[in-house]
mmCIF file of N, CA, C and O in Angstrom:
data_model
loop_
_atom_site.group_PDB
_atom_site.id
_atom_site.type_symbol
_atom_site.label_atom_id
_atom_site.label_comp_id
_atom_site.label_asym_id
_atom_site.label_seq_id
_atom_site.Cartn_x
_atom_site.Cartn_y
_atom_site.Cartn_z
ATOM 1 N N UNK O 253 6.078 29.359 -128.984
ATOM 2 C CA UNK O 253 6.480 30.617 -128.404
ATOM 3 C C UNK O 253 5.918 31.753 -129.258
ATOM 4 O O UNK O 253 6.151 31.549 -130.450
ATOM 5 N N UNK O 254 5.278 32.838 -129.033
ATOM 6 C CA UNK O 254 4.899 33.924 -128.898
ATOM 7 C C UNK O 254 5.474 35.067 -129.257
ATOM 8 O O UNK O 254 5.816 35.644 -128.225
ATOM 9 N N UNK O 255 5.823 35.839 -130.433
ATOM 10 C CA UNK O 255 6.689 37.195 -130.124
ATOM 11 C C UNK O 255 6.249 38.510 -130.268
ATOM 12 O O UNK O 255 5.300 38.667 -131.035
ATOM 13 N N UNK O 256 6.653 39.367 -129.784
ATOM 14 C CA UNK O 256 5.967 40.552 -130.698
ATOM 15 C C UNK O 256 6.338 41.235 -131.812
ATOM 16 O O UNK O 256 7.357 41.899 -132.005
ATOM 17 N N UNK O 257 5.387 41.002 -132.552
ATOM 18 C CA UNK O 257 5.230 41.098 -134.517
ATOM 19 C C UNK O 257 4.275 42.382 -134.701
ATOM 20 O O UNK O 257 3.743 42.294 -135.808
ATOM 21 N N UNK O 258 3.891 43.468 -134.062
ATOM 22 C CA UNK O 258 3.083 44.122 -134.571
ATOM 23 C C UNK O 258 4.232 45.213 -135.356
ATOM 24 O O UNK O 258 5.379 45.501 -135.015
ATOM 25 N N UNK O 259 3.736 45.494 -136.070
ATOM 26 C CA UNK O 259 4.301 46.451 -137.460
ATOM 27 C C UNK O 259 5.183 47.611 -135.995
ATOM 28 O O UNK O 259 6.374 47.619 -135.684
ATOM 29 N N UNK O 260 4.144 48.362 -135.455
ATOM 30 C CA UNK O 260 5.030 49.389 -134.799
ATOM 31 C C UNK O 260 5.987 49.359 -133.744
ATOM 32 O O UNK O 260 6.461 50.228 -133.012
ATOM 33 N N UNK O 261 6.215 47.603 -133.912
ATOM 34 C CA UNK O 261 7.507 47.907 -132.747
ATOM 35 C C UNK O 261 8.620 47.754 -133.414
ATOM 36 O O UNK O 261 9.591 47.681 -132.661
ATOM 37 N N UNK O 262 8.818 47.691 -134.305
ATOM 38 C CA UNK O 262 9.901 46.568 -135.370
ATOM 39 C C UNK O 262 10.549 47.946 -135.614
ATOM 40 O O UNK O 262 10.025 49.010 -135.943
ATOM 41 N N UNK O 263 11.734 47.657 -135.382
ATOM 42 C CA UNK O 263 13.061 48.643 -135.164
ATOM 43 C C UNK O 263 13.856 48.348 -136.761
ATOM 44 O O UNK O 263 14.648 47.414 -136.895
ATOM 45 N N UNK O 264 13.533 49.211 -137.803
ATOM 46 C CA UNK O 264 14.908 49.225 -138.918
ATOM 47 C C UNK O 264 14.337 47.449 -140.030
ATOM 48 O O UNK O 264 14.995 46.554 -140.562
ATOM 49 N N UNK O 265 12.459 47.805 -139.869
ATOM 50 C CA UNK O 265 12.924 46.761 -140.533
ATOM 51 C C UNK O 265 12.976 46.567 -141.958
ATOM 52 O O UNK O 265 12.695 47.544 -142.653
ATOM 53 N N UNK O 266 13.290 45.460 -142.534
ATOM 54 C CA UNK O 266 13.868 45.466 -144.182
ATOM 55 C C UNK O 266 12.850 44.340 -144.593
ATOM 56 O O UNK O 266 12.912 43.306 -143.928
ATOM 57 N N UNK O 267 11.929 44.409 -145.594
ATOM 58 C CA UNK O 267 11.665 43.426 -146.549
ATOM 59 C C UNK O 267 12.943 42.260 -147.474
ATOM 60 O O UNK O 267 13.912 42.433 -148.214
ATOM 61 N N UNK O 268 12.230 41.113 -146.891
ATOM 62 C CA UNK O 268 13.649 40.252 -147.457
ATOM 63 C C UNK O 268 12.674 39.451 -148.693
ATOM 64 O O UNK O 268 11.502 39.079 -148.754
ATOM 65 N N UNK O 269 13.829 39.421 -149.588
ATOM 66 C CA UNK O 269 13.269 39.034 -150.649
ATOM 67 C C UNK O 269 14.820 38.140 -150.920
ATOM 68 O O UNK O 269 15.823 38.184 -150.208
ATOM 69 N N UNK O 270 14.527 37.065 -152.642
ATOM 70 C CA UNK O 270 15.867 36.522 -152.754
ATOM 71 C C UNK O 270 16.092 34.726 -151.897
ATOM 72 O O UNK O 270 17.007 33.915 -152.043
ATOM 73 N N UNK O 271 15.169 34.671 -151.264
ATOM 74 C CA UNK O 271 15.123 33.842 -150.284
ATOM 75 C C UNK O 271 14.652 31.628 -150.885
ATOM 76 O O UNK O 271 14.291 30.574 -150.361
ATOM 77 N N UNK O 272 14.978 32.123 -152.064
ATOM 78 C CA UNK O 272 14.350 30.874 -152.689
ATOM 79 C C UNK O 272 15.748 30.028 -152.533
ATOM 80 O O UNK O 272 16.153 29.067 -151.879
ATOM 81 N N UNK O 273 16.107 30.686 -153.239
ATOM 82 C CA UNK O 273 17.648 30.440 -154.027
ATOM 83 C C UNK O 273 18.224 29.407 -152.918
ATOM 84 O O UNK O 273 18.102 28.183 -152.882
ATOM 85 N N UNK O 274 19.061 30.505 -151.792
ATOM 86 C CA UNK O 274 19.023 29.903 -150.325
ATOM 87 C C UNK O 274 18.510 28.719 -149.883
ATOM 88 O O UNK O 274 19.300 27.792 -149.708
ATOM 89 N N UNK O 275 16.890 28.498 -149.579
ATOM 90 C CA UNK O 275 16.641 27.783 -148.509
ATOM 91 C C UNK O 275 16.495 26.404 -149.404
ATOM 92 O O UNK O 275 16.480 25.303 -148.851
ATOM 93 N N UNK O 276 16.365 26.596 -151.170
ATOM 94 C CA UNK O 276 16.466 25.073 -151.481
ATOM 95 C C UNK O 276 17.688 24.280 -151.751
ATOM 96 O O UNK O 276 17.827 23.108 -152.102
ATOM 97 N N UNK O 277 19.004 25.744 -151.357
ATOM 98 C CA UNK O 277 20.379 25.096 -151.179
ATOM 99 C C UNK O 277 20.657 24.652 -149.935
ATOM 100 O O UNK O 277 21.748 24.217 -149.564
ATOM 101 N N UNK O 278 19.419 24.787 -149.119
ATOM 102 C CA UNK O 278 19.786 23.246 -147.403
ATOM 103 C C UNK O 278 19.379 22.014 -147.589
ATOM 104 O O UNK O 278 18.307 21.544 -147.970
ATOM 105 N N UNK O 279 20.414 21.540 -147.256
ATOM 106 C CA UNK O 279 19.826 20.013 -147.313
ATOM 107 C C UNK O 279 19.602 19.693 -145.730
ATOM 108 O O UNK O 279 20.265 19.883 -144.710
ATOM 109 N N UNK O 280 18.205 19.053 -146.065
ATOM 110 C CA UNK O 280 17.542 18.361 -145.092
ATOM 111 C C UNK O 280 17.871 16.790 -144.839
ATOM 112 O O UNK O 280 17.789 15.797 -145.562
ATOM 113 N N UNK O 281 18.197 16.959 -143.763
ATOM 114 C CA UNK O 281 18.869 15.232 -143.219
ATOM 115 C C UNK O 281 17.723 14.734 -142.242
ATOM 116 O O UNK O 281 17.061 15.553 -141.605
ATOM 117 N N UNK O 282 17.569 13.761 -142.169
ATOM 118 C CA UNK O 282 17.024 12.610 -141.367
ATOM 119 C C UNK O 282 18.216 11.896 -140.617
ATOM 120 O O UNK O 282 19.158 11.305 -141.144
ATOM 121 N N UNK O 283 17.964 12.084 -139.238
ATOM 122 C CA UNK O 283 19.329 11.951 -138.271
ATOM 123 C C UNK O 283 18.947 11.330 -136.765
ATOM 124 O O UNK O 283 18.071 11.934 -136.146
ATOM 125 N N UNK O 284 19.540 10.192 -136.162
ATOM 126 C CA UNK O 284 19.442 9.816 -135.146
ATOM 127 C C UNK O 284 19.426 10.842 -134.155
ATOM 128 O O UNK O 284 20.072 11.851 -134.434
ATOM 129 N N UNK O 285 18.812 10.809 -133.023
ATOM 130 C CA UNK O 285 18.713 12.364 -132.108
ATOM 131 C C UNK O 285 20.126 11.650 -131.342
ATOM 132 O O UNK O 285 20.419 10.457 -131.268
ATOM 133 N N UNK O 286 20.938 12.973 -130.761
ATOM 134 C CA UNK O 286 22.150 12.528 -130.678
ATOM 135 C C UNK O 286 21.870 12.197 -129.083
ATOM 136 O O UNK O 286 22.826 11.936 -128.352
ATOM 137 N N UNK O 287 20.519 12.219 -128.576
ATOM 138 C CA UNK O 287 20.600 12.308 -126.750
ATOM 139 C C UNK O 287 20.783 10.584 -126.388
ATOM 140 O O UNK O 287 21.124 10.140 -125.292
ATOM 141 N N UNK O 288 20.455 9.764 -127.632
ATOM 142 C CA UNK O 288 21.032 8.347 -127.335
ATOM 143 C C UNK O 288 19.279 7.885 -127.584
ATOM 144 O O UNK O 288 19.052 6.746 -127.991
ATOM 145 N N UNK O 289 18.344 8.650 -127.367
ATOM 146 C CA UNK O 289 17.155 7.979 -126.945
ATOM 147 C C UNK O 289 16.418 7.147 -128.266
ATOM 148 O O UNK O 289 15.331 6.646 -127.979
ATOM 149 N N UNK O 290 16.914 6.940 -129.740
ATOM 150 C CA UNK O 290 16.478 6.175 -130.810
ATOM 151 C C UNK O 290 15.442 7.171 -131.412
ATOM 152 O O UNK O 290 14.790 6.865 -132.411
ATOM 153 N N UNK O 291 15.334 8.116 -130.915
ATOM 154 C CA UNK O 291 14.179 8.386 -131.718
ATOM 155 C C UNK O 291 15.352 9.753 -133.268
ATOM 156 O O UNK O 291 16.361 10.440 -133.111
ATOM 157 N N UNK O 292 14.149 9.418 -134.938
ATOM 158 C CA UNK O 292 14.661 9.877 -135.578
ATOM 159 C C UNK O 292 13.901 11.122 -135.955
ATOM 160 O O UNK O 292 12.671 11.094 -135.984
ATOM 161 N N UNK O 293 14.662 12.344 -136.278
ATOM 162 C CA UNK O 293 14.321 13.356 -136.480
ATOM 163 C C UNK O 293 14.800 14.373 -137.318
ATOM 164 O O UNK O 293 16.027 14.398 -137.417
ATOM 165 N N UNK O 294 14.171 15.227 -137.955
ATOM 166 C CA UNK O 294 14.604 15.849 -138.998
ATOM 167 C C UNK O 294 15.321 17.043 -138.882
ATOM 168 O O UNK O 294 14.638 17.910 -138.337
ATOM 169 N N UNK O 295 16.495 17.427 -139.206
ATOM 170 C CA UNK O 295 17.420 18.481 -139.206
ATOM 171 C C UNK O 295 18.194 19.127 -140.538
ATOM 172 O O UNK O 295 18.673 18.579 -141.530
ATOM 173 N N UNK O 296 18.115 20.427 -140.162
ATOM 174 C CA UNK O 296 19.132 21.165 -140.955
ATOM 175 C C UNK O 296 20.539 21.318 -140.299
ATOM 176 O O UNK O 296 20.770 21.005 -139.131
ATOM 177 N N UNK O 297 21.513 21.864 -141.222
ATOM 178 C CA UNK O 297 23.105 21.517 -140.943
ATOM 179 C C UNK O 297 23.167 22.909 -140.587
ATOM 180 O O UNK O 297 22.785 23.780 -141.369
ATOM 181 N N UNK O 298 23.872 23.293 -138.848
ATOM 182 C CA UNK O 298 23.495 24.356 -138.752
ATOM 183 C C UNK O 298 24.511 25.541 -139.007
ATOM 184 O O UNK O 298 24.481 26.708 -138.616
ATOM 185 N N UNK O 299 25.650 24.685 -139.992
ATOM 186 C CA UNK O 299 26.547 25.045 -140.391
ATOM 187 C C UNK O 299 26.115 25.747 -141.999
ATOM 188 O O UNK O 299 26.540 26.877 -142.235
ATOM 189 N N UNK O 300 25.479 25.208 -142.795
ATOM 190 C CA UNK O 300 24.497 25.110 -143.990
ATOM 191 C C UNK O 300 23.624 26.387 -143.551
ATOM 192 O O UNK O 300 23.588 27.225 -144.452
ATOM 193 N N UNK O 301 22.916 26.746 -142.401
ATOM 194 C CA UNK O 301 22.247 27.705 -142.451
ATOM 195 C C UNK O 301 22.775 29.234 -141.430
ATOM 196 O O UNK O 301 22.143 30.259 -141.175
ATOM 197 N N UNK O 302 24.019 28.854 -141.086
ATOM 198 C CA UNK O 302 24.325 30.314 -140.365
ATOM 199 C C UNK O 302 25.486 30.722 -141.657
ATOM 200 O O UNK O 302 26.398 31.493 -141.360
ATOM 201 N N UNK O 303 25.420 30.303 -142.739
ATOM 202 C CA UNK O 303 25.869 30.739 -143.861
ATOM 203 C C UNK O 303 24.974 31.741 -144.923
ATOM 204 O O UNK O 303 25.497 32.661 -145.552
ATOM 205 N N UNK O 304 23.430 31.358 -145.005
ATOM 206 C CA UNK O 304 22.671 32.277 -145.535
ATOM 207 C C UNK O 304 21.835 32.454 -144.849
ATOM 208 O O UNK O 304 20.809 32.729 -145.470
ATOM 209 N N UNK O 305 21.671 32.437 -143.365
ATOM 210 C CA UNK O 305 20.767 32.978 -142.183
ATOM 211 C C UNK O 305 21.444 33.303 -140.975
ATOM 212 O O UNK O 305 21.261 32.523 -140.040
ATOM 213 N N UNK O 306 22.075 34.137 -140.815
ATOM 214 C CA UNK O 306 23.316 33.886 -139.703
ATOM 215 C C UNK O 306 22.636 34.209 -138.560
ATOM 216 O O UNK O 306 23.245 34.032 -137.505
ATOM 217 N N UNK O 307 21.260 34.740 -138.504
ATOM 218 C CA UNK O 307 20.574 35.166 -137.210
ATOM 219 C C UNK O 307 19.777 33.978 -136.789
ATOM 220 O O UNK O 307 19.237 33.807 -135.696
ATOM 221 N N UNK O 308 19.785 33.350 -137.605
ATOM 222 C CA UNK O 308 18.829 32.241 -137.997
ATOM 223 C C UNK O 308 19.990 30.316 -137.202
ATOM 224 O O UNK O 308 19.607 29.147 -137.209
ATOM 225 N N UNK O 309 21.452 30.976 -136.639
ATOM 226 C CA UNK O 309 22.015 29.705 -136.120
ATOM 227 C C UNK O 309 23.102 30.146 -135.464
ATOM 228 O O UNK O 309 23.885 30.959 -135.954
ATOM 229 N N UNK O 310 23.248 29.511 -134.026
ATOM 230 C CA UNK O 310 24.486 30.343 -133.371
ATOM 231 C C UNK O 310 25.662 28.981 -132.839
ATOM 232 O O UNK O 310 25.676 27.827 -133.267
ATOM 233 N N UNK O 311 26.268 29.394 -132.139
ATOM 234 C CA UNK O 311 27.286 28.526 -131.278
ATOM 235 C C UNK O 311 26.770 28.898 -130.060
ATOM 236 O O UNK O 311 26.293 29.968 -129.682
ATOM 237 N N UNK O 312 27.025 27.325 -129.229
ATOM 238 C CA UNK O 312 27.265 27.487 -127.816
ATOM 239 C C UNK O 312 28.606 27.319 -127.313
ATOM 240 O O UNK O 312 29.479 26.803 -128.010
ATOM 241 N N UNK O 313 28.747 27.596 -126.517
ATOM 242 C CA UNK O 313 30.254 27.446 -125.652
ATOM 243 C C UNK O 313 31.407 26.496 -125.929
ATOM 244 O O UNK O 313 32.548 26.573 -125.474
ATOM 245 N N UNK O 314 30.953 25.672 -126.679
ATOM 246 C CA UNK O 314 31.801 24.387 -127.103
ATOM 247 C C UNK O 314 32.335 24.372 -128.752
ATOM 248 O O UNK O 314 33.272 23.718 -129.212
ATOM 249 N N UNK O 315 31.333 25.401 -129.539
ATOM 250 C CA UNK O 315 30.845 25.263 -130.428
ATOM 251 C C UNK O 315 30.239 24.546 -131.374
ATOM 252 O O UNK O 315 30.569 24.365 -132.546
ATOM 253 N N UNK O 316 29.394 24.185 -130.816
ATOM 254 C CA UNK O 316 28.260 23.131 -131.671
ATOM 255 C C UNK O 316 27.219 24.440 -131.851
ATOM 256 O O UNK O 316 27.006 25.418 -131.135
ATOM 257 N N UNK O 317 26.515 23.874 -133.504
ATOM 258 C CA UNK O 317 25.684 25.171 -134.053
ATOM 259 C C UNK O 317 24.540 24.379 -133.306
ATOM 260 O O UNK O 317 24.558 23.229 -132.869
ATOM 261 N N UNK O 318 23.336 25.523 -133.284
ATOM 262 C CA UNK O 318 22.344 25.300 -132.874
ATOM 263 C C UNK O 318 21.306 26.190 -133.873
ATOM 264 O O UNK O 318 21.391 27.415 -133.963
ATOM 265 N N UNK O 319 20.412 25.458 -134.534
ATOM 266 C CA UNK O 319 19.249 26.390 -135.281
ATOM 267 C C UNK O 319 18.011 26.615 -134.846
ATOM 268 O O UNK O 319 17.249 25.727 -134.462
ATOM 269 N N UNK O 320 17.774 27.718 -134.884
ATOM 270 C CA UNK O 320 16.616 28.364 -134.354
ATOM 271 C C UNK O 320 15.608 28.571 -135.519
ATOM 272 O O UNK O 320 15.556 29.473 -136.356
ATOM 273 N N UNK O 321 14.702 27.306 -135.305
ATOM 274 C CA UNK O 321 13.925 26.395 -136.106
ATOM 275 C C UNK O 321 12.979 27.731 -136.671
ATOM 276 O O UNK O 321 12.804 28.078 -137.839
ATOM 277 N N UNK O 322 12.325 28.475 -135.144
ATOM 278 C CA UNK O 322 10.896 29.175 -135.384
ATOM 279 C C UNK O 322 11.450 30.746 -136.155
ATOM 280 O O UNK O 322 10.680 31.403 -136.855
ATOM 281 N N UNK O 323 12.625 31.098 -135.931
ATOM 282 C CA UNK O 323 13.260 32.109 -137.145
ATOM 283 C C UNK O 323 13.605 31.541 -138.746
ATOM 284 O O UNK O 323 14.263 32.007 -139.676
ATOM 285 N N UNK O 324 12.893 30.427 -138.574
ATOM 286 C CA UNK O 324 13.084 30.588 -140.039
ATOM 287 C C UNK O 324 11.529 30.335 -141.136
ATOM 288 O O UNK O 324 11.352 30.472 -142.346
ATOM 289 N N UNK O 325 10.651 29.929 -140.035
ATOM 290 C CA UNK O 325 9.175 30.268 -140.490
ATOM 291 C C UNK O 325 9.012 31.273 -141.461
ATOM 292 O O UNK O 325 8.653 31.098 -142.626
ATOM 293 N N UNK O 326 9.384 32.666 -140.743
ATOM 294 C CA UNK O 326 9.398 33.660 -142.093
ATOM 295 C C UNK O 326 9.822 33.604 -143.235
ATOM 296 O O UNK O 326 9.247 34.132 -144.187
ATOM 297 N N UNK O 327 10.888 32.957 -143.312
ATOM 298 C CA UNK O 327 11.930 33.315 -144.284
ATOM 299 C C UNK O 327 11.500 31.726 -145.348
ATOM 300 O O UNK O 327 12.044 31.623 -146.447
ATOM 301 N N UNK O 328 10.651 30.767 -144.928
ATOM 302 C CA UNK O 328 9.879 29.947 -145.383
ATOM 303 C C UNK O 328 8.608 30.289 -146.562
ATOM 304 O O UNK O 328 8.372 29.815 -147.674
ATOM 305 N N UNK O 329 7.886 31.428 -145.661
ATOM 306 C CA UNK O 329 6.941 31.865 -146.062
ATOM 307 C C UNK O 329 7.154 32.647 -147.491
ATOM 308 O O UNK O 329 6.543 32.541 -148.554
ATOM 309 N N UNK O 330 8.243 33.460 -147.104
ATOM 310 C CA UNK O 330 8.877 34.395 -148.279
ATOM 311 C C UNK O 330 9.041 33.308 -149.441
ATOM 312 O O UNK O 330 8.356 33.524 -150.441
ATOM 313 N N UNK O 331 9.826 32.207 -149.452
ATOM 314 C CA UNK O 331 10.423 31.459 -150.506
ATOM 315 C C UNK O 331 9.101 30.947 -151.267
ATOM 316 O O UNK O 331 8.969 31.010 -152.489
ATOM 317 N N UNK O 332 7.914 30.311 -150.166
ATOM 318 C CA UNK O 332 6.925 30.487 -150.892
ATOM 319 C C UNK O 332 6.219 31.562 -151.846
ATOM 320 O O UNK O 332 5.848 31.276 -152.985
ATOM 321 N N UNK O 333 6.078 32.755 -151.301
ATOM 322 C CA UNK O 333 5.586 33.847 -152.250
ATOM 323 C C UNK O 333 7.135 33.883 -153.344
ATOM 324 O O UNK O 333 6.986 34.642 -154.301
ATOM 325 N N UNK O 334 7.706 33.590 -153.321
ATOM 326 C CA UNK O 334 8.711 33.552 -154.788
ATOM 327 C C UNK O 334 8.392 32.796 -155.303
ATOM 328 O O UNK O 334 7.612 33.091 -156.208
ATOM 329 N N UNK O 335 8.694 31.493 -155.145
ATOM 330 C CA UNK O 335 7.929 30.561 -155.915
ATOM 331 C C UNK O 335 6.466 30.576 -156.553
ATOM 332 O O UNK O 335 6.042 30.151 -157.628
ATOM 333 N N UNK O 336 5.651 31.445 -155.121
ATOM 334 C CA UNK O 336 4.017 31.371 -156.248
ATOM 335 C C UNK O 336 4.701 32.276 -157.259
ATOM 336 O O UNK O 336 4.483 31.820 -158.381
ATOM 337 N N UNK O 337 5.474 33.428 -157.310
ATOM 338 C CA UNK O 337 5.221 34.292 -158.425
ATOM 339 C C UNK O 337 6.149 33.741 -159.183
ATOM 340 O O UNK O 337 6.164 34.384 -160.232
ATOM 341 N N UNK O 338 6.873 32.956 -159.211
ATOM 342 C CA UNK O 338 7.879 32.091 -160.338
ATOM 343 C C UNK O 338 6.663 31.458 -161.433
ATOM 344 O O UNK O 338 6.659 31.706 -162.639
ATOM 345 N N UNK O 339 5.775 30.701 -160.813
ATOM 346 C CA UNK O 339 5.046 30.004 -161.133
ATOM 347 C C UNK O 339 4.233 30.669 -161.749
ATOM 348 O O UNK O 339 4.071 30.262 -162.899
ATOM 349 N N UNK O 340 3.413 31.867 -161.362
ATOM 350 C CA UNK O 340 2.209 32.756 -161.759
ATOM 351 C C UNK O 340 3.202 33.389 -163.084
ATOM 352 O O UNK O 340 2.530 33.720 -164.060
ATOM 353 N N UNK O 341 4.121 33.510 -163.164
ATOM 354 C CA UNK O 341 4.750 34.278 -164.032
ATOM 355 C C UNK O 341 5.476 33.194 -165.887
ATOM 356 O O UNK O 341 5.564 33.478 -167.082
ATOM 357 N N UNK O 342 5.777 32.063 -165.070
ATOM 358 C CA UNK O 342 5.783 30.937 -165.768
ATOM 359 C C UNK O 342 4.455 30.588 -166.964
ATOM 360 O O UNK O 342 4.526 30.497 -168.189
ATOM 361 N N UNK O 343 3.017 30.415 -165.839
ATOM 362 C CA UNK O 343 1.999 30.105 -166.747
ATOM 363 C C UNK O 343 1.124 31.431 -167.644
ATOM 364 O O UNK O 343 0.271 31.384 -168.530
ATOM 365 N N UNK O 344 1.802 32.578 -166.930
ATOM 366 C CA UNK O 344 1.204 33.807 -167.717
ATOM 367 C C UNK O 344 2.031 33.721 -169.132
ATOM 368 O O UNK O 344 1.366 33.921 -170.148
ATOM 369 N N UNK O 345 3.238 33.478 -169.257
ATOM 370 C CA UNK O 345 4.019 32.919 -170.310
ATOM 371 C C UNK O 345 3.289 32.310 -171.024
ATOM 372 O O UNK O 345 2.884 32.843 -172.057
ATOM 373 N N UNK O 346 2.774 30.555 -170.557
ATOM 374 C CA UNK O 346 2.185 29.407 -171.541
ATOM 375 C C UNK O 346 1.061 30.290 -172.086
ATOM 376 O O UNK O 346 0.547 30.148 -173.195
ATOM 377 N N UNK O 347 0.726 31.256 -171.142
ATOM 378 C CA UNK O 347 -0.753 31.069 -171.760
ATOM 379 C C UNK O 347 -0.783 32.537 -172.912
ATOM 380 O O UNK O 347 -1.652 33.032 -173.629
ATOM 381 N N UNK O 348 0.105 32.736 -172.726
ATOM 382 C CA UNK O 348 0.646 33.946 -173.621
ATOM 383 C C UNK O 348 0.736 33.639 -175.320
ATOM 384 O O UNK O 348 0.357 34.078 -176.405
ATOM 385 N N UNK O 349 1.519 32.564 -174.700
ATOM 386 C CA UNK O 349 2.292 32.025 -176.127
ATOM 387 C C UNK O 349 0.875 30.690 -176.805
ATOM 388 O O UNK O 349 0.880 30.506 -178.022
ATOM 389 N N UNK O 350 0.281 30.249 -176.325
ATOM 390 C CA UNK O 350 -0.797 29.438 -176.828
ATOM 391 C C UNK O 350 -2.061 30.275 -177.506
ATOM 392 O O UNK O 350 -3.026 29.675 -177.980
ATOM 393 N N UNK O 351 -1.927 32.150 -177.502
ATOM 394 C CA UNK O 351 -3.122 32.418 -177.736
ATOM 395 C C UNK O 351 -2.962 32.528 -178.884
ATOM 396 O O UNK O 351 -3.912 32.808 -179.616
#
């Protein structure tokens, strides 16, 4: 699916940062699909993520959570650029201290 991402339509938006911390406190399960059909597939607890993504997992009518897999691409991407600069910042250290 498709959205629109160009810079000038985006209403109020905020740079999110902080996002490491979070997404390596989900645990990822490997889980029978519950439609009966055997096949296994990988999930987050969507209880686990409408706690530090609340836009990111809702209820339906019954209340069972449901996560909205492709909202969290971004917030993926981000944890990566923390981590590179954890890392870039880590070996600017070693190489600091070895000269």
């Amino acid at each position: 699916m498709k959205y629109l991402s160009d810079g000038r339509y985006m209403q109020k938006p905020q740079d999110l940062s902080g996002v490491l911390a979070a997404v390596t406190g989900l645990t990822v399960r490997s889980c029978d699909d519950a439609t009966g059909m055997g096949a296994r597939r990988y999930s987050l607890c969507g209880e686990e993520v409408a706690k530090v993504f609340p836009h990111a997992a809702t209820t339906d009518g019954v209340g069972m959570y449901r996560v909205d897999y492709e909202m969290l691409v971004p917030v993926l991407v981000q944890a990566i650029k923390e981590l590179a600069a954890q890392k870039a910042a880590t070996t600017k250290k070693k190489t600091t201290k070895s000269e």
